[in-house]
CSV table of C-alpha atoms and ligand atoms in Angstrom, one decimal:
chain,number,residue,atom,x,y,z
A,1,MET,CA,0.0,-0.1,-0.1
A,2,LYS,CA,1.1,3.6,-1.1
A,3,ILE,CA,0.3,6.4,1.0
A,4,ILE,CA,0.6,9.9,-0.4
A,5,ILE,CA,0.1,12.9,1.8
A,6,ASP,CA,-0.3,16.3,0.4
A,7,THR,CA,-2.6,19.5,0.1
A,8,PRO,CA,-6.0,18.9,-1.3
A,9,GLU,CA,-5.0,20.6,-4.7
A,10,LYS,CA,-1.9,18.4,-5.0
A,11,ILE,CA,-3.7,15.3,-4.4
A,12,ALA,CA,-6.3,16.1,-7.0
A,13,GLU,CA,-3.3,16.8,-9.5
A,14,LYS,CA,-1.3,13.7,-8.5
A,15,ALA,CA,-4.3,11.4,-8.5
A,16,ALA,CA,-5.1,12.9,-12.0
A,17,LEU,CA,-1.8,11.9,-13.3
A,18,ARG,CA,-2.5,8.2,-12.4
A,19,TYR,CA,-5.3,8.5,-14.8
A,20,VAL,CA,-3.3,10.1,-17.4
A,21,GLU,CA,-0.8,7.3,-16.9
A,22,LEU,CA,-3.3,4.5,-17.0
A,23,LEU,CA,-5.2,5.9,-20.1
A,24,SER,CA,-2.2,6.3,-22.2
A,25,ASN,CA,-1.2,2.7,-21.6
A,26,LYS,CA,-4.7,1.3,-21.8
A,27,PRO,CA,-7.1,3.8,-23.7
A,28,ASP,CA,-9.9,1.3,-23.2
A,29,ALA,CA,-9.6,0.9,-19.5
A,30,ILE,CA,-12.5,0.2,-17.2
A,31,LEU,CA,-12.7,2.7,-14.6
A,32,GLY,CA,-14.6,2.2,-11.0
A,33,LEU,CA,-15.9,5.4,-10.1
A,34,ALA,CA,-17.3,7.2,-6.9
A,35,THR,CA,-19.4,10.0,-5.6
A,36,GLY,CA,-19.3,12.2,-2.5
A,37,SER,CA,-17.6,15.6,-2.1
A,38,THR,CA,-14.0,13.9,-1.8
A,39,PRO,CA,-13.5,13.1,-5.6
A,40,VAL,CA,-14.5,16.3,-6.8
A,41,GLY,CA,-11.3,17.8,-7.0
A,42,LEU,CA,-10.0,15.1,-8.9
A,43,TYR,CA,-13.0,15.3,-11.2
A,44,ASN,CA,-12.4,19.0,-12.1
A,45,GLU,CA,-8.8,18.2,-12.5
A,46,LEU,CA,-9.9,15.3,-15.1
A,47,VAL,CA,-12.1,17.7,-17.0
A,48,LYS,CA,-9.4,20.2,-17.4
A,49,LEU,CA,-6.8,17.7,-18.7
A,50,ASN,CA,-9.5,16.6,-21.0
A,51,LYS,CA,-10.0,19.7,-22.4
A,52,GLU,CA,-6.5,20.6,-22.9
A,53,GLY,CA,-6.1,17.5,-24.6
A,54,LYS,CA,-3.6,15.5,-22.2
A,55,ILE,CA,-6.2,12.7,-21.7
A,56,SER,CA,-9.0,11.1,-23.3
A,57,PHE,CA,-12.1,9.0,-22.0
A,58,LYS,CA,-13.2,8.1,-25.7
A,59,ASN,CA,-12.6,4.4,-25.3
A,60,VAL,CA,-13.2,3.8,-21.6
A,61,THR,CA,-15.9,2.2,-19.8
A,62,THR,CA,-17.0,3.4,-16.4
A,63,PHE,CA,-18.9,1.5,-13.5
A,64,ASN,CA,-20.1,3.5,-10.5
A,65,LEU,CA,-19.9,2.1,-6.9
A,66,ASP,CA,-23.6,3.0,-6.0
A,67,GLU,CA,-26.7,4.5,-6.2
A,68,TYR,CA,-29.7,5.4,-4.0
A,69,VAL,CA,-32.8,3.3,-4.2
A,70,GLY,CA,-35.9,5.3,-5.3
A,71,LEU,CA,-33.9,8.1,-7.3
A,72,GLU,CA,-34.4,8.5,-10.9
A,73,PRO,CA,-31.3,9.4,-12.7
A,74,THR,CA,-32.8,12.7,-13.2
A,75,HIS,CA,-33.2,13.3,-9.5
A,76,ASP,CA,-30.5,16.2,-8.6
A,77,GLN,CA,-29.4,14.0,-5.7
A,78,SER,CA,-29.1,10.7,-7.4
A,79,TYR,CA,-25.2,9.4,-8.1
A,80,ARG,CA,-26.0,9.3,-11.8
A,81,TYR,CA,-26.8,13.0,-11.8
A,82,PHE,CA,-23.8,13.8,-9.7
A,83,MET,CA,-21.5,11.9,-12.2
A,84,ASN,CA,-23.0,13.6,-15.2
A,85,GLN,CA,-22.6,17.0,-13.5
A,86,HIS,CA,-19.2,16.6,-12.0
A,87,LEU,CA,-17.6,14.4,-15.0
A,88,LEU,CA,-19.3,12.4,-17.6
A,89,SER,CA,-21.1,15.3,-19.2
A,90,HIS,CA,-17.8,17.3,-19.6
A,91,VAL,CA,-15.6,14.7,-21.0
A,92,ASP,CA,-15.3,13.0,-24.3
A,93,VAL,CA,-16.8,9.7,-22.7
A,94,ASP,CA,-19.3,7.6,-24.8
A,95,MET,CA,-22.3,7.8,-22.5
A,96,GLU,CA,-23.6,4.4,-23.6
A,97,LYS,CA,-20.4,3.0,-21.8
A,98,THR,CA,-21.0,4.7,-18.3
A,99,ASN,CA,-22.8,2.5,-15.8
A,100,VAL,CA,-24.3,3.6,-12.6
A,101,PRO,CA,-26.1,0.9,-10.5
A,102,SER,CA,-30.1,1.6,-11.1
A,103,GLY,CA,-31.9,2.9,-7.9
A,104,ILE,CA,-35.4,2.0,-9.8
A,105,ASN,CA,-34.8,-1.1,-11.5
A,106,LEU,CA,-33.3,-3.2,-8.4
A,107,ASP,CA,-33.4,-6.5,-10.4
A,108,GLU,CA,-30.2,-5.3,-12.3
A,109,ALA,CA,-28.3,-5.4,-9.1
A,110,ALA,CA,-27.9,-9.2,-9.3
A,111,SER,CA,-26.2,-9.0,-12.7
A,112,TYR,CA,-23.7,-5.9,-12.0
A,113,ASP,CA,-21.0,-7.9,-11.0
A,114,SER,CA,-21.0,-9.9,-14.3
A,115,LYS,CA,-21.5,-6.9,-16.2
A,116,ILE,CA,-18.2,-5.9,-14.7
A,117,SER,CA,-16.1,-9.1,-15.4
A,118,SER,CA,-17.7,-9.3,-19.0
A,119,ALA,CA,-16.5,-5.8,-19.7
A,120,GLY,CA,-12.9,-7.2,-18.5
A,121,GLY,CA,-13.0,-6.2,-14.7
A,122,ILE,CA,-12.0,-2.7,-13.4
A,123,ASP,CA,-8.7,-1.7,-13.8
A,124,LEU,CA,-8.9,1.4,-11.4
A,125,GLN,CA,-11.4,1.6,-8.7
A,126,LEU,CA,-11.7,5.0,-6.9
A,127,LEU,CA,-12.9,5.3,-3.6
A,128,GLY,CA,-13.9,7.9,-0.9
A,129,ILE,CA,-14.7,6.7,2.7
A,130,GLY,CA,-17.7,7.3,5.0
A,131,ASN,CA,-17.1,8.4,8.4
A,132,ASN,CA,-17.8,4.9,9.7
A,133,GLY,CA,-15.6,3.2,7.4
A,134,HIS,CA,-18.3,2.2,4.5
A,135,ILE,CA,-16.9,2.0,1.0
A,136,GLY,CA,-19.4,2.6,-1.6
A,137,PHE,CA,-22.5,2.0,0.8
A,138,ASN,CA,-21.0,-1.2,2.2
A,139,GLU,CA,-21.7,-0.3,6.1
A,140,PRO,CA,-20.0,-1.8,8.9
A,141,GLY,CA,-20.9,-5.6,9.2
A,142,THR,CA,-21.0,-6.3,5.5
A,143,PRO,CA,-19.3,-9.5,4.7
A,144,PHE,CA,-16.0,-9.5,2.7
A,145,GLY,CA,-17.4,-11.8,0.1
A,146,SER,CA,-20.3,-9.3,-0.8
A,147,GLU,CA,-21.1,-8.7,-4.4
A,148,THR,CA,-23.7,-5.9,-5.6
A,149,HIS,CA,-26.5,-5.8,-3.3
A,150,LEU,CA,-29.2,-4.0,-1.8
A,151,VAL,CA,-28.6,-2.1,1.6
A,152,ASP,CA,-30.1,-0.6,4.5
A,153,LEU,CA,-28.0,2.6,5.0
A,154,THR,CA,-27.3,3.3,8.7
A,155,ASP,CA,-28.6,6.4,10.7
A,156,SER,CA,-25.2,7.9,10.7
A,157,THR,CA,-24.8,7.4,7.1
A,158,ARG,CA,-28.1,9.1,6.3
A,159,GLU,CA,-27.2,12.0,8.8
A,160,ALA,CA,-23.9,12.4,7.0
A,161,ASN,CA,-25.5,12.4,3.7
A,162,ALA,CA,-28.5,15.0,4.6
A,163,ARG,CA,-26.5,18.0,4.0
A,164,PHE,CA,-27.3,17.4,0.3
A,165,PHE,CA,-30.8,17.1,0.7
A,166,ALA,CA,-33.8,19.5,1.9
A,167,SER,CA,-34.0,17.4,5.2
A,168,ILE,CA,-33.0,14.1,6.5
A,169,ASP,CA,-36.5,12.7,5.9
A,170,ASP,CA,-35.7,13.0,2.0
A,171,VAL,CA,-32.7,11.0,2.3
A,172,PRO,CA,-33.2,7.5,0.8
A,173,THR,CA,-33.4,4.7,3.3
A,174,GLN,CA,-31.7,2.3,0.9
A,175,ALA,CA,-29.0,1.9,-1.5
A,176,VAL,CA,-27.6,-0.6,-4.4
A,177,THR,CA,-23.8,-0.8,-3.9
A,178,MET,CA,-21.0,-2.8,-5.3
A,179,GLY,CA,-20.0,-5.3,-2.7
A,180,ILE,CA,-16.6,-5.6,-0.9
A,181,LYS,CA,-15.6,-8.3,-3.2
A,182,THR,CA,-16.6,-6.4,-6.3
A,183,VAL,CA,-14.3,-3.9,-4.9
A,184,MET,CA,-11.5,-5.9,-4.1
A,185,ASN,CA,-11.6,-7.7,-7.5
A,186,ALA,CA,-10.5,-4.1,-9.1
A,187,LYS,CA,-6.9,-4.6,-10.3
A,188,SER,CA,-5.8,-1.4,-8.7
A,189,ILE,CA,-7.6,1.1,-6.2
A,190,ILE,CA,-7.2,4.7,-5.4
A,191,LEU,CA,-8.8,5.9,-1.6
A,192,ILE,CA,-9.0,9.4,-1.0
A,193,ALA,CA,-9.8,10.8,2.0
A,194,LEU,CA,-9.8,14.5,3.1
A,195,GLY,CA,-10.3,16.6,6.4
A,196,LYS,CA,-10.0,16.1,9.9
A,197,ALA,CA,-13.4,14.4,10.3
A,198,LYS,CA,-11.7,11.3,8.3
A,199,ALA,CA,-8.7,11.1,10.6
A,200,GLU,CA,-9.9,8.6,13.0
A,201,ILE,CA,-11.5,6.5,10.4
A,202,ILE,CA,-8.2,6.7,8.5
A,203,LYS,CA,-6.1,5.2,11.2
A,204,ALA,CA,-8.6,2.6,12.0
A,205,THR,CA,-8.6,1.5,8.2
A,206,LEU,CA,-4.8,1.7,7.7
A,207,GLN,CA,-3.3,0.8,10.9
A,208,GLY,CA,-6.4,-1.0,12.7
A,209,GLU,CA,-7.4,-4.6,12.5
A,210,VAL,CA,-8.7,-6.0,9.4
A,211,THR,CA,-12.4,-6.4,10.3
A,212,PRO,CA,-15.7,-6.1,8.5
A,213,GLU,CA,-16.6,-3.5,11.6
A,214,VAL,CA,-14.4,-1.2,9.2
A,215,PRO,CA,-15.2,-2.4,5.9
A,216,ALA,CA,-12.3,-0.1,4.4
A,217,SER,CA,-9.7,-2.1,6.5
A,218,ILE,CA,-10.1,-4.9,3.9
A,219,LEU,CA,-8.1,-2.7,1.6
A,220,GLN,CA,-4.9,-3.6,3.5
A,221,LEU,CA,-5.2,-7.1,1.8
A,222,HIS,CA,-5.1,-5.7,-1.7
A,223,PRO,CA,-2.0,-6.0,-3.6
A,224,TYR,CA,-2.3,-2.6,-5.3
A,225,VAL,CA,-3.7,0.3,-3.1
A,226,GLU,CA,-2.7,4.1,-3.3
A,227,VAL,CA,-3.9,6.2,-0.3
A,228,TYR,CA,-4.2,9.9,-0.9
A,229,LEU,CA,-4.7,11.9,1.9
A,230,ASP,CA,-4.6,15.5,2.9
A,231,HIS,CA,-2.4,16.4,6.0
A,232,GLU,CA,-5.8,16.6,8.3
A,233,ALA,CA,-6.9,13.1,7.3
A,234,ALA,CA,-3.5,11.7,7.9
A,235,SER,CA,-3.2,13.4,11.2
A,236,LEU,CA,-3.4,10.5,13.5
A,237,LEU,CA,-1.1,7.9,11.7
A,238,ASP,CA,1.8,6.6,13.5
B,1,GLP,C1,-21.3,8.5,0.5
B,1,GLP,C2,-20.9,7.6,-0.8
B,1,GLP,C3,-19.4,7.0,-0.7
B,1,GLP,C4,-18.3,8.0,-0.2
B,1,GLP,C5,-19.0,8.7,1.1
B,1,GLP,C6,-18.2,9.9,1.7
B,1,GLP,O1,-21.8,7.4,1.5
B,1,GLP,N1,-21.8,6.4,-1.0
B,1,GLP,O2,-18.7,6.4,-1.9
B,1,GLP,O3,-17.2,7.7,-0.2
B,1,GLP,O4,-20.4,9.2,0.9
B,1,GLP,O5,-18.6,11.0,1.2
B,1,GLP,P1,-17.4,12.2,1.1
B,1,GLP,O6,-16.6,12.1,0.0
B,1,GLP,O7,-18.5,13.6,0.8
B,1,GLP,O8,-17.0,12.3,2.7
């Protein structure tokens, strides 16, 4: 595991260079994408590099981690809407090759993993981390062997995400998420965490016990993970 500690701006630039490197070696790479506030700086950087002609998404296929149950793709808090707003609508990707789990047709979740495998498997999976250690929406206690599935969101996750909705009552109670095994099947992984609120969970994730109670701790067992942290998120590491 490689840990890179820098300012949020530099992290966005450095992580973006990983995509430049990957896509210059493999223009048709399969990208696993994430939502949340954390990857926004990276997505801005990728849009900029794409406009400058330094990276092309023309031949890539993307698979997003998760989606809220009950939100149409056009809902402004759906993760499909988020992805289009922050990245996909601004780069030269083929929209037909972009995938976000459906929060409406829940039966599709059962075939999401095989769809990923048929496409060739994820080359680079991007992750943020929830305050309780969730990755995607895999809440504490999720079995490490899980594939894409339906989950009940914990109160703490709904509270953390309520800032994006008019009120907590509007935050969906369920989501569809890639499983832990789906994430671990990626050939390489980038985890980004920013801010003091993530410092404790980052310490537990990187230096604590590998346990389903801290879903992201499984990343210690992945052969190729890069963790990008700002100084605050890294502040409790030994
Ligand atoms: C949501 C997403 C996660 C994300 C997390 C952290 O719960 N499902 O994929 O990592 O939020 O969000 P933020 O980056 O805003 O802290």
